[in-house]
Short mmCIF file of C-alpha atoms in Angstrom, two decimals:
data_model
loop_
_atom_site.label_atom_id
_atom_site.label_comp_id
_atom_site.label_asym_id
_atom_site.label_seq_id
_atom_site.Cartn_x
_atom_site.Cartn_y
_atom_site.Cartn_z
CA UNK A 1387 -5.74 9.96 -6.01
CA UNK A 1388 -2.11 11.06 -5.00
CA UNK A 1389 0.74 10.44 -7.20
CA UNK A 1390 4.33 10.19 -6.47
CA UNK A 1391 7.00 11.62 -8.56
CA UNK A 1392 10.34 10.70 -8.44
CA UNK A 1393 13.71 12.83 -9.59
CA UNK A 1394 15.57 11.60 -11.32
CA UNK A 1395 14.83 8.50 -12.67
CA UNK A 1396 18.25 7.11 -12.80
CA UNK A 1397 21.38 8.53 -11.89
CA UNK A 1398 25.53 7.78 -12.26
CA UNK A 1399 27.91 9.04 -9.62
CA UNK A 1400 31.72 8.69 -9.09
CA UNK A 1401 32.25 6.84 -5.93
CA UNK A 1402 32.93 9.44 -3.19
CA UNK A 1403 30.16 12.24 -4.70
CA UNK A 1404 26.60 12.84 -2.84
CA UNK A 1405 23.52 13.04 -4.43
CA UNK A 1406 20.13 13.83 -3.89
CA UNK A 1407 16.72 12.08 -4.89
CA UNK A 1408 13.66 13.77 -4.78
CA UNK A 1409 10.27 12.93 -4.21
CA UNK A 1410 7.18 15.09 -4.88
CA UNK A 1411 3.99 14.27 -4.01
CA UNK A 1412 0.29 15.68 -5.27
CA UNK A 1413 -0.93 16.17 -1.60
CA UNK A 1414 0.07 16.22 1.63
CA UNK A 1415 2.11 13.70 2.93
CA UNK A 1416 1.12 12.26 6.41
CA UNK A 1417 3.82 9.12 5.93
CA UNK A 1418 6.84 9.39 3.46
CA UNK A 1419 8.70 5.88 3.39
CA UNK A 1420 11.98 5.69 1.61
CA UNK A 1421 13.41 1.82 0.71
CA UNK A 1422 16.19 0.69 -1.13
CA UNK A 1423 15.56 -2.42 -3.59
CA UNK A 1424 17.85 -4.52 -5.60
CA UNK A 1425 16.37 -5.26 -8.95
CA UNK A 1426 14.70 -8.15 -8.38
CA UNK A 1427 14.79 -8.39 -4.31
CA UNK A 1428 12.67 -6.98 -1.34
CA UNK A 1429 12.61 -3.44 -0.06
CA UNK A 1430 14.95 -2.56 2.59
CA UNK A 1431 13.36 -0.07 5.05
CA UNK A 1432 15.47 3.62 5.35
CA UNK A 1433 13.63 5.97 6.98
CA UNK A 1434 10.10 7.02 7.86
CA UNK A 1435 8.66 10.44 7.66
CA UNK A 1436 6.14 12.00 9.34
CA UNK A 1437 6.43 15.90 10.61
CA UNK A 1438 6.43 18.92 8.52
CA UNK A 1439 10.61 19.98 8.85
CA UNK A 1440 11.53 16.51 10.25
CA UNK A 1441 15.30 15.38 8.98
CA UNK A 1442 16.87 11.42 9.38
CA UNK A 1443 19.65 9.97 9.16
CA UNK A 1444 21.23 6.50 8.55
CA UNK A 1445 25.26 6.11 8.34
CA UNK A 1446 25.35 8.29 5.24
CA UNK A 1447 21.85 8.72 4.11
CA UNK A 1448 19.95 11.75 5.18
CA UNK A 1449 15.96 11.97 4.28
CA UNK A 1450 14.18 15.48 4.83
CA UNK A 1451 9.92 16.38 4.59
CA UNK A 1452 9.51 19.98 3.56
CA UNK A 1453 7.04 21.77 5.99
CA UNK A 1454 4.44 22.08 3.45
CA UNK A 1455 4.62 17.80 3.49
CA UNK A 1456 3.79 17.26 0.00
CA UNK A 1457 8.67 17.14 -0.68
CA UNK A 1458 10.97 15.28 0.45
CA UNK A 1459 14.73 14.40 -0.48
CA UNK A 1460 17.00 11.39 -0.06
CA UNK A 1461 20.56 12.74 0.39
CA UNK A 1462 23.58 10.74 0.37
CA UNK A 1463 26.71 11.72 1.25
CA UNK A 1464 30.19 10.03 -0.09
CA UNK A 1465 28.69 7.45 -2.23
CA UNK A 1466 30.27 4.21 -2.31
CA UNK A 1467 29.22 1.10 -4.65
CA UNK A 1468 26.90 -0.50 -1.64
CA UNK A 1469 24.67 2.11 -2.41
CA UNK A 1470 23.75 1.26 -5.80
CA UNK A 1471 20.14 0.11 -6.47
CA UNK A 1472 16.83 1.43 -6.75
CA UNK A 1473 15.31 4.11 -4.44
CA UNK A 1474 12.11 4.23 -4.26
CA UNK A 1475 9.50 6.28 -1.69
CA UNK A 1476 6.14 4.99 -0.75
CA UNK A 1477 3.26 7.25 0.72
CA UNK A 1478 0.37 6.05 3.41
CA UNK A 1479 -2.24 6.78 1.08
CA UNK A 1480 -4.75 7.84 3.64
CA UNK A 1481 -3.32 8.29 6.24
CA UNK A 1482 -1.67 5.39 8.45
CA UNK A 1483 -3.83 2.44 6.78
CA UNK A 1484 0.00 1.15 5.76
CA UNK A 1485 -1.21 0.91 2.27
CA UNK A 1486 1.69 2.52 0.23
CA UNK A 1487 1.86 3.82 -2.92
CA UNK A 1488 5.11 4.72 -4.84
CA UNK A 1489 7.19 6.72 -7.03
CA UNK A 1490 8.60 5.36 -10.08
CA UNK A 1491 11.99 4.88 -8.32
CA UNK A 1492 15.42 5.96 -8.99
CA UNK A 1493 17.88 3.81 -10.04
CA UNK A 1494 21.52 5.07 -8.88
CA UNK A 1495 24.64 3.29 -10.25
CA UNK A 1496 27.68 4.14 -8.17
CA UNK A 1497 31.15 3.88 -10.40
CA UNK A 1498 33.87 2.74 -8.48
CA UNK B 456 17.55 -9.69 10.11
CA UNK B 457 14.15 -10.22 7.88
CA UNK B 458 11.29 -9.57 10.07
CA UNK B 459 8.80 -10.47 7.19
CA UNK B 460 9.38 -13.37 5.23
CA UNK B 461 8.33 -14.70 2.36
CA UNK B 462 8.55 -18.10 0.44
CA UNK B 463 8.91 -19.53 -2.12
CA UNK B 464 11.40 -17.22 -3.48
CA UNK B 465 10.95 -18.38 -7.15
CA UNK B 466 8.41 -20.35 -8.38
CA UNK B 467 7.95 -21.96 -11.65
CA UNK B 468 4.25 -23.11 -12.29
CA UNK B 469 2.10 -25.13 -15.27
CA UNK B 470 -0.33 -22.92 -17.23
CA UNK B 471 -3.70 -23.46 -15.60
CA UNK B 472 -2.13 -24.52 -12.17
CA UNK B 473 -2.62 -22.43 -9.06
CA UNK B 474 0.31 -21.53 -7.12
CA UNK B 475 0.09 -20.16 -3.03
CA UNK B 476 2.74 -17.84 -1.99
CA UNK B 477 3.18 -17.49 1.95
CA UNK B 478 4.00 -14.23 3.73
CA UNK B 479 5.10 -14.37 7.57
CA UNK B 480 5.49 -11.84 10.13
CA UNK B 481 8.63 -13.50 12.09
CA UNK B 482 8.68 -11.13 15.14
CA UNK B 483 5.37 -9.35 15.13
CA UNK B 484 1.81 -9.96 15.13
CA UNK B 485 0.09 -8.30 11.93
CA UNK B 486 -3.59 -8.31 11.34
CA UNK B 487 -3.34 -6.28 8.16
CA UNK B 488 -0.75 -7.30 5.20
CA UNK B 489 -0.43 -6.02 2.27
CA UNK B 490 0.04 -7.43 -1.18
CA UNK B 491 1.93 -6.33 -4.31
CA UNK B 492 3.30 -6.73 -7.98
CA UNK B 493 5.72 -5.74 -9.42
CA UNK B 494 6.52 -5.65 -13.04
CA UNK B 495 9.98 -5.36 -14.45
CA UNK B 496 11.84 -2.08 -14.24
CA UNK B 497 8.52 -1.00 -13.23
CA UNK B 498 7.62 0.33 -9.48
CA UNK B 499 4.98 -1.60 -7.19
CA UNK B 500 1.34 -1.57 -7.47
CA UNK B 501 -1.17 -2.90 -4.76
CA UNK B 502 -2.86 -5.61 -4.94
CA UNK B 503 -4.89 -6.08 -2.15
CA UNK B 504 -5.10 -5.84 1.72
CA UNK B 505 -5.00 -8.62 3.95
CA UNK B 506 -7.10 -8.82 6.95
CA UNK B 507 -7.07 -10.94 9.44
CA UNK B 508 -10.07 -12.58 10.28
CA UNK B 509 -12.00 -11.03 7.18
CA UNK B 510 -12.19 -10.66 3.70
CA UNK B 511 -9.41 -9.00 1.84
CA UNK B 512 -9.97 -5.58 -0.04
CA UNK B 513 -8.80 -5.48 -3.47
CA UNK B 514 -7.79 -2.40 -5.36
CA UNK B 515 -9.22 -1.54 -8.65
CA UNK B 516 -9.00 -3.71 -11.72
CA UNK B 517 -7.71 -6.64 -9.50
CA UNK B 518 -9.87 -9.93 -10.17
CA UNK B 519 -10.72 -11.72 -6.69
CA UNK B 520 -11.38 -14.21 -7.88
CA UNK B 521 -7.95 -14.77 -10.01
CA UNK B 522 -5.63 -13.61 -6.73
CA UNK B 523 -7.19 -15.62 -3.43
CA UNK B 524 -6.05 -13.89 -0.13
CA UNK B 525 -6.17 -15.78 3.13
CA UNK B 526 -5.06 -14.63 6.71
CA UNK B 527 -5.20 -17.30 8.30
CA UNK B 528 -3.75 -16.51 11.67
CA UNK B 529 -1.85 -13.00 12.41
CA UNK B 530 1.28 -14.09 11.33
CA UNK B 531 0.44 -15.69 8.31
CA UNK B 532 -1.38 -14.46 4.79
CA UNK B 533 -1.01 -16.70 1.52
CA UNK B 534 -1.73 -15.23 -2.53
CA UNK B 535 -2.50 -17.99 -4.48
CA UNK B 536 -2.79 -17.33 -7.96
CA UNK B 537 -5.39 -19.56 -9.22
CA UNK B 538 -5.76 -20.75 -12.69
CA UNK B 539 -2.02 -18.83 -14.10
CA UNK B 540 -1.20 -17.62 -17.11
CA UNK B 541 1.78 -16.70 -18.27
CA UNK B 542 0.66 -12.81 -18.16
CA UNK B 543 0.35 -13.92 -14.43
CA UNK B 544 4.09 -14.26 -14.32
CA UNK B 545 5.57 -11.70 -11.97
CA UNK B 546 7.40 -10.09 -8.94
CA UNK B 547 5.13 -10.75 -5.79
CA UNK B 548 5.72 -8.75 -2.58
CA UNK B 549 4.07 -8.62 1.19
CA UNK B 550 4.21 -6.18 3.71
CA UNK B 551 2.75 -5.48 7.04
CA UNK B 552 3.14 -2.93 9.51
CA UNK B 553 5.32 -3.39 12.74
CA UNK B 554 2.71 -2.39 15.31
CA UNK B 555 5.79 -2.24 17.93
CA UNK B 556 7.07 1.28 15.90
CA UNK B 557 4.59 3.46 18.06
CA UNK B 558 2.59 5.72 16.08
CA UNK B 559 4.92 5.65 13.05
CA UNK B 560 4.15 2.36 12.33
CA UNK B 561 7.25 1.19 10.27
CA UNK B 562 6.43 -1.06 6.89
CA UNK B 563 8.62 -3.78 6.32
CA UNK B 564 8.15 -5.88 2.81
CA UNK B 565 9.30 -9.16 2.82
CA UNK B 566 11.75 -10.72 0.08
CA UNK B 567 9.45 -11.25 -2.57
CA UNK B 568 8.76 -13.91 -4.71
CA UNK B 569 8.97 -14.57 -8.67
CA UNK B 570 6.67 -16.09 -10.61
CA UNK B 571 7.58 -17.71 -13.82
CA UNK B 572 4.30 -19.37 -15.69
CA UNK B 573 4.83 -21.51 -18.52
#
């Protein structure tokens, strides 16, 4: 079955840095989700995935899928405090059934 | 705002009570939903899928008969935890797929709910 792997697991940043989650998967992607969850909370949809190369952006928050499909990266660029929380990226498991299975998430603390 | 919705929020519950937890899609129709858990610090795990008109599909080790699914109508599918225990006590989570993304089909999860069983 495919497996998710998140980098890294939890991360500190001065407010005003960028940083970059990763998420690896054992086979080929055909949907990469990326959500943002308070501890606690619901997900809050980012960005969707779905072409070998494709890029996304949000405000501040760039995702990218390698052209292999099996990588992809959260970027974010100037962090600020709202951005603390838990990252976490699903994957369509086979393929557009919208059954999602995730990494272990990232948990990013932002210091003021 | 939310386009799926949840409730209760929190729930406190008896030992050997059932509890029903509601998930709505507000804006959309949805004839699959999904359901998860989520333990603390820990990511999400699927449940089970909700269909609409038809029995759900669990996932592996999940006991039917312990987590009822009903989808009722396509905006509506309820998880009632029969018979709790506190080992039952958890985070709860929908989602369903916004058939009006196109092809991309964007997930949204609803708010979640917490179950406390004592």
């Amino acid at each position: 079955s495919q497996e998710l792997e998140q980098s890294p697991q939890s991360l500190i940043v001065q407010e005003g840095k960028n940083l970059t989650i990763n998420c690896t998967s054992s086979k080929t992607l055909y949907g990469l989700y990326w959500y943002k969850q308070k501890y606690g909370e619901g997900l809050i949809f980012l960005m969707m995935l779905q072409k070998g190369g494709e890029e996304k952006s949000h405000e501040k928050i760039t995702a990218k899928l390698d052209e292999k499909k099996q990588q992809s990266s959260l970027h974010i660029t100037a962090s600020q405090p709202s951005h603390a929380g838990i990252y976490l990226c699903g994957a369509d498991n086979a393929g557009n059934t919208g059954k999602l299975i995730f990494g272990q998430g990232t948990t990013l603390q932002v210091k003021p | 705002g939310a386009v799926v919705s949840q409730h209760p929020s929190r729930v406190i519950c008896k030992s050997g009570t059932s509890v029903k937890i509601e998930c709505r899609s507000l804006d959309f129709q949805a004839t699959t939903m999904f359901w998860y858990r989520q333990f603390p610090k820990q990511s999400l795990m699927l449940m089970a899928t909700s269909n609409e008109g038809s029995k759900a599909t669990y996932e592996q080790g999940v006991e039917k008969d312990k987590f009822l699914i009903n989808h009722a109508s396509l905006t509506l599918s309820t998880l009632t935890v029969t018979s709790a225990h506190p080992e039952d006590s958890s985070f709860y989570i929908c989602s369903a797929r916004d058939p009006r993304t196109g092809s991309g089909n964007t997930i949204y999860f609803g708010e979640g709910s917490w179950l406390t069983v004592v």
